[in-house]
PDB file of N, CA and C in Angstrom:
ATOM      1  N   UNK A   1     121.358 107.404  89.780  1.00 40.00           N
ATOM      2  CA  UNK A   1     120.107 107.389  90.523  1.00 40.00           C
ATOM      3  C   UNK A   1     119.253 106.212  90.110  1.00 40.00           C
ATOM      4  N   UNK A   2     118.478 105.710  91.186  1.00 40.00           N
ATOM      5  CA  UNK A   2     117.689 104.438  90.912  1.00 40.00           C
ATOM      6  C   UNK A   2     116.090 104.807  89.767  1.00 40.00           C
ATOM      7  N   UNK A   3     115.960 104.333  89.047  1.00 42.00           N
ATOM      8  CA  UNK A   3     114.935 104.770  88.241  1.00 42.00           C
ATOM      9  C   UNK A   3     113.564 104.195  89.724  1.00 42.00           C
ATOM     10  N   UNK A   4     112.098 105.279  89.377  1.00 42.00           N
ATOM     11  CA  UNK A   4     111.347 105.279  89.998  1.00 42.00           C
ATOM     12  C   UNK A   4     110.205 103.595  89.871  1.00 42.00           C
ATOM     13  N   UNK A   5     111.008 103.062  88.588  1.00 45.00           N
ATOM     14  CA  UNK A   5     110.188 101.646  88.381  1.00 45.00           C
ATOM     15  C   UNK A   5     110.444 100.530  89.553  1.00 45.00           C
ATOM     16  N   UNK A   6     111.859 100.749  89.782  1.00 51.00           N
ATOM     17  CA  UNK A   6     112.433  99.934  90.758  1.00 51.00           C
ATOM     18  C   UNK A   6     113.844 100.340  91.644  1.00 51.00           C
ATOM     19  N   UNK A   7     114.059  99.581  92.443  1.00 62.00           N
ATOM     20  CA  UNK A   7     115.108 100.407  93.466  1.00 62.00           C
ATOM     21  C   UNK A   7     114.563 101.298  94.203  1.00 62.00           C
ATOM     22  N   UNK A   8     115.625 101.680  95.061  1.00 84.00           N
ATOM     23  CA  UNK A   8     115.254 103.079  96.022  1.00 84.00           C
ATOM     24  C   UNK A   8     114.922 104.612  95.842  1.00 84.00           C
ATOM     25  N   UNK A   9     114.054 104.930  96.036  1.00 91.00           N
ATOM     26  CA  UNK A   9     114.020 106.648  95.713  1.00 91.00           C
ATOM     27  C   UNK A   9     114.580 107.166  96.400  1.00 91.00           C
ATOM     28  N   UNK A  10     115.074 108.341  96.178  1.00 93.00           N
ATOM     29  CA  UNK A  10     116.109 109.399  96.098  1.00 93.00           C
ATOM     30  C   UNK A  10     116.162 109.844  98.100  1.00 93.00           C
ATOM     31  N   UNK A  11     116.373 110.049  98.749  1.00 94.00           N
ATOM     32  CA  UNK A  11     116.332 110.295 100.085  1.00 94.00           C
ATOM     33  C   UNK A  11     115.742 111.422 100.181  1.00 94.00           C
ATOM     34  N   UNK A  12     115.494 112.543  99.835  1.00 96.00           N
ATOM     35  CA  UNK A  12     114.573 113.939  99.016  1.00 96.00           C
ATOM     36  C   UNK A  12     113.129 113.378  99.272  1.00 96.00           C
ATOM     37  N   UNK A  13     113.096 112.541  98.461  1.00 97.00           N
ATOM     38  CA  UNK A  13     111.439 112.252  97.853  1.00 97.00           C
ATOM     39  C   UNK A  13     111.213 110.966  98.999  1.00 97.00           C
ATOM     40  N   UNK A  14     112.096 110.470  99.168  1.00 95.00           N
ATOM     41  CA  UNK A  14     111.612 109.558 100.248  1.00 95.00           C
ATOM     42  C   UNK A  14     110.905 110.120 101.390  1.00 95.00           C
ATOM     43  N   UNK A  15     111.377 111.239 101.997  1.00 96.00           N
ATOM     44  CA  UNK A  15     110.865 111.739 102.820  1.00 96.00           C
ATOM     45  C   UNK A  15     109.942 112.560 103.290  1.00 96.00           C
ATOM     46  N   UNK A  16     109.493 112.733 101.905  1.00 97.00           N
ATOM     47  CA  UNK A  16     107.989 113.872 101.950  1.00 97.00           C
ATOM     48  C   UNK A  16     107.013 113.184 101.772  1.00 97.00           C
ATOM     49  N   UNK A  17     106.181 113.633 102.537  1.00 97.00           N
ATOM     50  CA  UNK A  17     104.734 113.051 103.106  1.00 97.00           C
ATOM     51  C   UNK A  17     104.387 113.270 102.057  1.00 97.00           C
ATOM     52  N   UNK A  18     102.927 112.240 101.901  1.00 97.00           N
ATOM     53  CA  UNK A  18     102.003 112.281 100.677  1.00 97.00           C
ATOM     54  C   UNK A  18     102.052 113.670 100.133  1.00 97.00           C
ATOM     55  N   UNK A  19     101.152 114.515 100.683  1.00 97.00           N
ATOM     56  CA  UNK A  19     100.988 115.843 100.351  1.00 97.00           C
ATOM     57  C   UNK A  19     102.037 116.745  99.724  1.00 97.00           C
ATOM     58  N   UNK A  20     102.980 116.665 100.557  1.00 98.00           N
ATOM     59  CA  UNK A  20     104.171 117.193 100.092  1.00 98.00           C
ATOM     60  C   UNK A  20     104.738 116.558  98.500  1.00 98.00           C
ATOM     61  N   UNK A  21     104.879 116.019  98.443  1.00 98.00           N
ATOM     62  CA  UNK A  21     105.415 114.914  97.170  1.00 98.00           C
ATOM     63  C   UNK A  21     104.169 115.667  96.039  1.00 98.00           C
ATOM     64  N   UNK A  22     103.061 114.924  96.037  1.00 98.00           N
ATOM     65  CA  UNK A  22     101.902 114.999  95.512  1.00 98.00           C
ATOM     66  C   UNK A  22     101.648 116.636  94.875  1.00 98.00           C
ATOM     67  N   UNK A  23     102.131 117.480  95.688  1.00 98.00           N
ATOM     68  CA  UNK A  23     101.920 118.952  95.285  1.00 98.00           C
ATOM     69  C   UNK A  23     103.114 119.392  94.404  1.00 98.00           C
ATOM     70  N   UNK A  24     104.374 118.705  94.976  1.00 98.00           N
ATOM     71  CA  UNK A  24     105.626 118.756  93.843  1.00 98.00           C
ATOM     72  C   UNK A  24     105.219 118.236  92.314  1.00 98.00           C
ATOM     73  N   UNK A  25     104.683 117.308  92.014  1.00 98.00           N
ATOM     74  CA  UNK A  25     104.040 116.642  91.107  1.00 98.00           C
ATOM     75  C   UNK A  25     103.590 117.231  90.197  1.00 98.00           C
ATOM     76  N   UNK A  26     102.339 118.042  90.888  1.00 98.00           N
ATOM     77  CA  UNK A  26     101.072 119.111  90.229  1.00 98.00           C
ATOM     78  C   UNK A  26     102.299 119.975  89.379  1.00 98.00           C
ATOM     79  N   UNK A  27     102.926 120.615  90.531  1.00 97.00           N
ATOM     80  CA  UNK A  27     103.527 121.770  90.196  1.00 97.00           C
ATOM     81  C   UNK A  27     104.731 121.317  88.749  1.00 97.00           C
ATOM     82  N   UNK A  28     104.886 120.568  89.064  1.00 97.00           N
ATOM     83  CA  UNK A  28     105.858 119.978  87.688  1.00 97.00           C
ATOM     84  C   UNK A  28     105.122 119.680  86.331  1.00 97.00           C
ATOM     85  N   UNK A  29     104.178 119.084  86.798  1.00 97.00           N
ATOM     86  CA  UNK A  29     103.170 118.896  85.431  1.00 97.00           C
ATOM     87  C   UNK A  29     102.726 119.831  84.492  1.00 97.00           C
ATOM     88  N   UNK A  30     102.402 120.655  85.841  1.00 96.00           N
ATOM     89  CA  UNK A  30     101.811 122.133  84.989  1.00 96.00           C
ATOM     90  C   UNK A  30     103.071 123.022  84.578  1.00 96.00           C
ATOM     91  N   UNK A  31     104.380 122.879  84.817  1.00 95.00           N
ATOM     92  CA  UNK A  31     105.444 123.364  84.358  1.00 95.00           C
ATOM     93  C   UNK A  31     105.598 122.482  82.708  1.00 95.00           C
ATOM     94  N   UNK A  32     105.536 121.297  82.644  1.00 95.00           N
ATOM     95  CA  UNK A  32     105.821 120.307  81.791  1.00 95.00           C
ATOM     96  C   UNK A  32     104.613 120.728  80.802  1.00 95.00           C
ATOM     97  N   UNK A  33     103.595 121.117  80.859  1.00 95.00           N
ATOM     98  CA  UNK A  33     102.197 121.343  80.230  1.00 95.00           C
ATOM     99  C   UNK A  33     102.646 122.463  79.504  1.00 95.00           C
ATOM    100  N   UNK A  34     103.354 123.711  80.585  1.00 95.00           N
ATOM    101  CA  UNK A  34     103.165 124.979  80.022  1.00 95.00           C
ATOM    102  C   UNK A  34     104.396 125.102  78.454  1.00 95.00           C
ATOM    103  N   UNK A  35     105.126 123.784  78.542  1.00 93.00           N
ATOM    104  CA  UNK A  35     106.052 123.991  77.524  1.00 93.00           C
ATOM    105  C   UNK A  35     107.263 124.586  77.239  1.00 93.00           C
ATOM    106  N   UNK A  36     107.765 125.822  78.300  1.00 90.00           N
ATOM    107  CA  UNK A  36     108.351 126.076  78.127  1.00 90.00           C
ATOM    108  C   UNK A  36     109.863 126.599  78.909  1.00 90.00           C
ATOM    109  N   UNK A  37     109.684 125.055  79.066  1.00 91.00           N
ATOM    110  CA  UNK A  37     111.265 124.676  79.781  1.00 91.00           C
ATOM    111  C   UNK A  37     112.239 124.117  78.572  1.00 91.00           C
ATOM    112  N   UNK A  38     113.455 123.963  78.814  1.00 95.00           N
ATOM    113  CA  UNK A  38     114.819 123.337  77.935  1.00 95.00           C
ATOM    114  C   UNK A  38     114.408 121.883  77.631  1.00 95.00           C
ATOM    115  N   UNK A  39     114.946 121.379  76.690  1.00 96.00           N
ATOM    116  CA  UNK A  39     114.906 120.193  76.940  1.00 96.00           C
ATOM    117  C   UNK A  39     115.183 119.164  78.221  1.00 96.00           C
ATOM    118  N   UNK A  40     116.656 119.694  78.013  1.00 97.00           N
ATOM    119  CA  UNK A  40     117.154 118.993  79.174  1.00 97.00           C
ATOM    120  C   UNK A  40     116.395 119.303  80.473  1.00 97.00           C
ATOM    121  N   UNK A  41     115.895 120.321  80.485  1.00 97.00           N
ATOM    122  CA  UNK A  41     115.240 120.806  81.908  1.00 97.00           C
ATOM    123  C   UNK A  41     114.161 119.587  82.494  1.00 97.00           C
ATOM    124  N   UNK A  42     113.175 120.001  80.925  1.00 96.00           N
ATOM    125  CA  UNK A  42     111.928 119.128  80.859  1.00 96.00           C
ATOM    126  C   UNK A  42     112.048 117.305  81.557  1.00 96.00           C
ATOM    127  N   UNK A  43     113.137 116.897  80.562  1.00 97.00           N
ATOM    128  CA  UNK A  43     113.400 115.927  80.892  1.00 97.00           C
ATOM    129  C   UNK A  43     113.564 115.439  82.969  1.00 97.00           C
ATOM    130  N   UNK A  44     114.607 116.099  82.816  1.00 97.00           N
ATOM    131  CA  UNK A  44     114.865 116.106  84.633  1.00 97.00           C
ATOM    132  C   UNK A  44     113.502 116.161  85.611  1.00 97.00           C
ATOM    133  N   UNK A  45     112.822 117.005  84.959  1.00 97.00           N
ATOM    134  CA  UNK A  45     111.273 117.497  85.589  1.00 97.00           C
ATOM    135  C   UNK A  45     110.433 116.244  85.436  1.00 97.00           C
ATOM    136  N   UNK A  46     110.606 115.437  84.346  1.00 97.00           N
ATOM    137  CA  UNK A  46     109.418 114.248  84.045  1.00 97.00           C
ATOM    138  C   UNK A  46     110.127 113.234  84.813  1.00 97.00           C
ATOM    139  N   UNK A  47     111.626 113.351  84.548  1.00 97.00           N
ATOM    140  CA  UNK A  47     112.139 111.943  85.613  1.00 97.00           C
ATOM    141  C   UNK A  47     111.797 112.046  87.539  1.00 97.00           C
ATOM    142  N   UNK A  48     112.323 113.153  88.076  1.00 97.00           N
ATOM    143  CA  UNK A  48     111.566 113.311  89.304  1.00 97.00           C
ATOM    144  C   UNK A  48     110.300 113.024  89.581  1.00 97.00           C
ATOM    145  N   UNK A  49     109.114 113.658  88.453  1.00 97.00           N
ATOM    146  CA  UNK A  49     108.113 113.581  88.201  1.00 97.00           C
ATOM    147  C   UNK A  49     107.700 111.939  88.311  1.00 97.00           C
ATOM    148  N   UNK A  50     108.197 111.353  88.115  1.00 97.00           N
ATOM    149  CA  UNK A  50     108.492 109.647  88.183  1.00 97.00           C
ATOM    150  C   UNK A  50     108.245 109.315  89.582  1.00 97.00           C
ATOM    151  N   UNK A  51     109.361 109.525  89.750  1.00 98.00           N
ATOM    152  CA  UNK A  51     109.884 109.282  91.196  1.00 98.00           C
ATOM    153  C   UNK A  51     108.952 109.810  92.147  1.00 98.00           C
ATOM    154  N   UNK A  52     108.052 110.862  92.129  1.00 98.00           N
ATOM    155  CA  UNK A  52     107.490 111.121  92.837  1.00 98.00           C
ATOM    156  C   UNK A  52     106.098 110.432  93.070  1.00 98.00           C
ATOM    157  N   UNK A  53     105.374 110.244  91.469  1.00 98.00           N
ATOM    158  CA  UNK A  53     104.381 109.405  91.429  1.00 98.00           C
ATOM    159  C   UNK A  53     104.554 107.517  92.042  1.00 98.00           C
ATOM    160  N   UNK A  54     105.635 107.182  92.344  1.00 97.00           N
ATOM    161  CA  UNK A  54     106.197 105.949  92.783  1.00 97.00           C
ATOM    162  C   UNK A  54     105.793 106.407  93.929  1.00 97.00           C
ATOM    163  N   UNK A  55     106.398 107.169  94.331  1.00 98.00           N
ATOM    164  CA  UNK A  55     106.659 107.507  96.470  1.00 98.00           C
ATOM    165  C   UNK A  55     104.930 107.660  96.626  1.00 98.00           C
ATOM    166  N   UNK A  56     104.138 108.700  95.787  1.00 98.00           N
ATOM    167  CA  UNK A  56     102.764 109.144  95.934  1.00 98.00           C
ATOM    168  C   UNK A  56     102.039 107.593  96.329  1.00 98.00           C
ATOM    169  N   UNK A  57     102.419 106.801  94.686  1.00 97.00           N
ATOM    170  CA  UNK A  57     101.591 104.909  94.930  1.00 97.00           C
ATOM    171  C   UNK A  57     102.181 104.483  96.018  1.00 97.00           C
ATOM    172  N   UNK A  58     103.362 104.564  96.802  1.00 96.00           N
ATOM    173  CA  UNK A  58     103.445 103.666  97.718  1.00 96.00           C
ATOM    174  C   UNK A  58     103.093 103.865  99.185  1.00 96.00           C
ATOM    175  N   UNK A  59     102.982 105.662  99.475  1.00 96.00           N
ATOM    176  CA  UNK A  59     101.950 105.952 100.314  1.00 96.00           C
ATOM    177  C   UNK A  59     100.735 105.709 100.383  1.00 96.00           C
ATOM    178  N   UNK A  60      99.977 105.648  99.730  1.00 94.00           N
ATOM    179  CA  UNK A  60      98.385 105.204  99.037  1.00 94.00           C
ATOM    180  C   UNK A  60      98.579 103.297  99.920  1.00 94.00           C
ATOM    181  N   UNK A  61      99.349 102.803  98.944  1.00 89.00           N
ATOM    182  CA  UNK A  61      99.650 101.343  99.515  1.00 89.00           C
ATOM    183  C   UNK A  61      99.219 101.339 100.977  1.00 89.00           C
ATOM    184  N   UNK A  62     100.167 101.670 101.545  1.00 86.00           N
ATOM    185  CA  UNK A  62     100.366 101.610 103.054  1.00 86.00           C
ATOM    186  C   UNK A  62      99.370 101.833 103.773  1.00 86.00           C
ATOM    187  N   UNK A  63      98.963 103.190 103.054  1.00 84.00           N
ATOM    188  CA  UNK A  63      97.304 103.562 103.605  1.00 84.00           C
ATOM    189  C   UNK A  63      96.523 103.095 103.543  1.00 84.00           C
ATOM    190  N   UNK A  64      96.526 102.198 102.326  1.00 78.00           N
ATOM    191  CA  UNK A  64      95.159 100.944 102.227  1.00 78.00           C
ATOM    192  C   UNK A  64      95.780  99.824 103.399  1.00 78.00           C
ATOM    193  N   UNK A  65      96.916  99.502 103.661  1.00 75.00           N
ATOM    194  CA  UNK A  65      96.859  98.336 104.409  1.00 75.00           C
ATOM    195  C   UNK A  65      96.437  98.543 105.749  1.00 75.00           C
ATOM    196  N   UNK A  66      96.619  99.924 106.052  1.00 73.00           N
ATOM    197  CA  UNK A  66      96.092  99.912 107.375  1.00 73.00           C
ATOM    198  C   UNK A  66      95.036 100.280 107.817  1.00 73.00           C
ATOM    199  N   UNK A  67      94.351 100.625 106.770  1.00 72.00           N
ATOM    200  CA  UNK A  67      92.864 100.926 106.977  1.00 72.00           C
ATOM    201  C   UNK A  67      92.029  99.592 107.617  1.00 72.00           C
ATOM    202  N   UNK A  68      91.116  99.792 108.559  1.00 64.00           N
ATOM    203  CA  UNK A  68      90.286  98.796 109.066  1.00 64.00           C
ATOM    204  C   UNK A  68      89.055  98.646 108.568  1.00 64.00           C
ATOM    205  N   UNK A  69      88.467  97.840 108.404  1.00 62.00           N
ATOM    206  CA  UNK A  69      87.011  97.640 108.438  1.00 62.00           C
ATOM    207  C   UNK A  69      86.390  97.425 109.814  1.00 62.00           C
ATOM    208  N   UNK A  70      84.967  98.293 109.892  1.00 61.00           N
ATOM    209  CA  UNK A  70      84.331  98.150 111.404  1.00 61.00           C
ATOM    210  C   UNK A  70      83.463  96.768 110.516  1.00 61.00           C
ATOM    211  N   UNK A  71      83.193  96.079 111.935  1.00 67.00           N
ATOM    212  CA  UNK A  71      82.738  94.165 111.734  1.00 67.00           C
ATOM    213  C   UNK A  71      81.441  95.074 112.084  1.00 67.00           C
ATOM    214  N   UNK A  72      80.343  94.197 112.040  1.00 65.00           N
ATOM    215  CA  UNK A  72      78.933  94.619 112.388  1.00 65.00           C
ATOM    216  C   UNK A  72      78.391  93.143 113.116  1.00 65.00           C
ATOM    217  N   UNK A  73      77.939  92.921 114.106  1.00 70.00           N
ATOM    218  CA  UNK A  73      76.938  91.676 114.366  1.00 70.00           C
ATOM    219  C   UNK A  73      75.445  91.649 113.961  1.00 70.00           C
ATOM    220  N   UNK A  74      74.715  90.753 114.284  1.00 75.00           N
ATOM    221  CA  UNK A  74      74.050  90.584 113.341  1.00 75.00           C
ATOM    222  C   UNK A  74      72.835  91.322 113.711  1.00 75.00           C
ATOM    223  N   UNK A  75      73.335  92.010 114.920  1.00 81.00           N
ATOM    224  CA  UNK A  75      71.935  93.288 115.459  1.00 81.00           C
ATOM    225  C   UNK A  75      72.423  94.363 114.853  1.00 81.00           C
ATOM    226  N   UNK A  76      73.556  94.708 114.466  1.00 72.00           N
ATOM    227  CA  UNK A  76      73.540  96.242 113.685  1.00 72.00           C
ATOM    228  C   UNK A  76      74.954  96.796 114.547  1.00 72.00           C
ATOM    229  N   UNK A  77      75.223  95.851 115.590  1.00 76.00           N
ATOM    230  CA  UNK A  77      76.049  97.207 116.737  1.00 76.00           C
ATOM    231  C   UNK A  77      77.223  96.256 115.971  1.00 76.00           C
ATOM    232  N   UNK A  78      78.603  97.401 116.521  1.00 71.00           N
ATOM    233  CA  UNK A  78      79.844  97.154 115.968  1.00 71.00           C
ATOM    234  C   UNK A  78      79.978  95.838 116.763  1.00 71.00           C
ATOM    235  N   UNK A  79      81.204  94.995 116.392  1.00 72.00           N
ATOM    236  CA  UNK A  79      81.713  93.934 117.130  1.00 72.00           C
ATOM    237  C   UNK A  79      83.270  93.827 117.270  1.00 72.00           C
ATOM    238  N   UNK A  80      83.986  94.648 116.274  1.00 68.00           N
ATOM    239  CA  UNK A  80      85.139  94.922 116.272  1.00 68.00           C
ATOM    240  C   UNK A  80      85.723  95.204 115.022  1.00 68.00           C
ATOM    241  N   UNK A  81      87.373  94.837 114.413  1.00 66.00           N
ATOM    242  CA  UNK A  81      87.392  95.442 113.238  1.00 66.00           C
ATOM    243  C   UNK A  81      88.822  94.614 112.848  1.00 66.00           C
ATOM    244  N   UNK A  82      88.403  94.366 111.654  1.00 65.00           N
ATOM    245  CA  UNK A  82      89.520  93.585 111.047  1.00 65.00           C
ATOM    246  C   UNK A  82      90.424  94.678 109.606  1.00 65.00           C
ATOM    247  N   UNK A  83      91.521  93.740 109.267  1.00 62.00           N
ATOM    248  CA  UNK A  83      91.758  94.764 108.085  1.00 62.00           C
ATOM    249  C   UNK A  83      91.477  94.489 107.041  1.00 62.00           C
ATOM    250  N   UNK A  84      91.355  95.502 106.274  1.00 61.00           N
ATOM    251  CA  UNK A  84      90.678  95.522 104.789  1.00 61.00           C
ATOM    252  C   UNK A  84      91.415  94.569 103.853  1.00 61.00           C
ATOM    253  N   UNK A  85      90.551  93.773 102.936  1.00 60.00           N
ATOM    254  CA  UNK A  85      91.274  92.904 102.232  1.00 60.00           C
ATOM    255  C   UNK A  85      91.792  94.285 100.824  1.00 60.00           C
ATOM    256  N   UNK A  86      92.971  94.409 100.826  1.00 55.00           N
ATOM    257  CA  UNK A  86      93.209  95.289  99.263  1.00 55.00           C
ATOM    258  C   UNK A  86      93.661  94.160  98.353  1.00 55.00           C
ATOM    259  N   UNK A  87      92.710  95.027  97.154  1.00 59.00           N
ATOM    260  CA  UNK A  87      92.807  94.384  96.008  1.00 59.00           C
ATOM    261  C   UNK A  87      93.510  94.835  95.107  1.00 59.00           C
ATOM    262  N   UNK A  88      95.357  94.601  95.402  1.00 54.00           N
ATOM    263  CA  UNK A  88      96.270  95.551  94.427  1.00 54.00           C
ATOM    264  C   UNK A  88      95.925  94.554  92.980  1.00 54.00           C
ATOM    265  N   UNK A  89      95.777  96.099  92.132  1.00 51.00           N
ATOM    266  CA  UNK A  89      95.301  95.326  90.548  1.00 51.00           C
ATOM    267  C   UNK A  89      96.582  96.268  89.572  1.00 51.00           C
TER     268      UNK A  89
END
């Protein structure tokens, strides 16, 4: 499997919408928090857990690129709308 730093994610996780992904996440964390999974379990849980926070940032991405800004003229009324400059940091 491709690690979540680079390469492709898993066809699973590729395909769940923000929300979906994002709630898998929670739910793993707080499994990973509560302590008391196997090792090996744990492990598997933090690597998905990876993978999912990758898919989560690269939805976010996308969403910033397509977000618009409304233009304003110089009376106040809209004039149209360009896209947002993102500032990936």
């Amino acid at each position: 499997m491709a690690e979540a730093s680079g390469g492709a994610l898993p066809s699973d996780i590729e395909h769940l919408s923000f929300e979906d992904a994002l709630a898998e996440l929670r739910g793993i964390v707080e499994r990973l928090e509560q302590g008391e999974t196997k090792l090996d379990e744990a492990i598997q849980a933090y690597e998905r857990g990876a993978k999912l926070k990758a898919h989560c940032e690269k939805k976010l991405r996308e969403a910033e690129t397509r977000i618009e800004q409304i233009r304003l003229g110089q009376d106040g009324t809209p004039t149209g709308t360009q896209a947002l400059d993102v500032d990936e940091s």
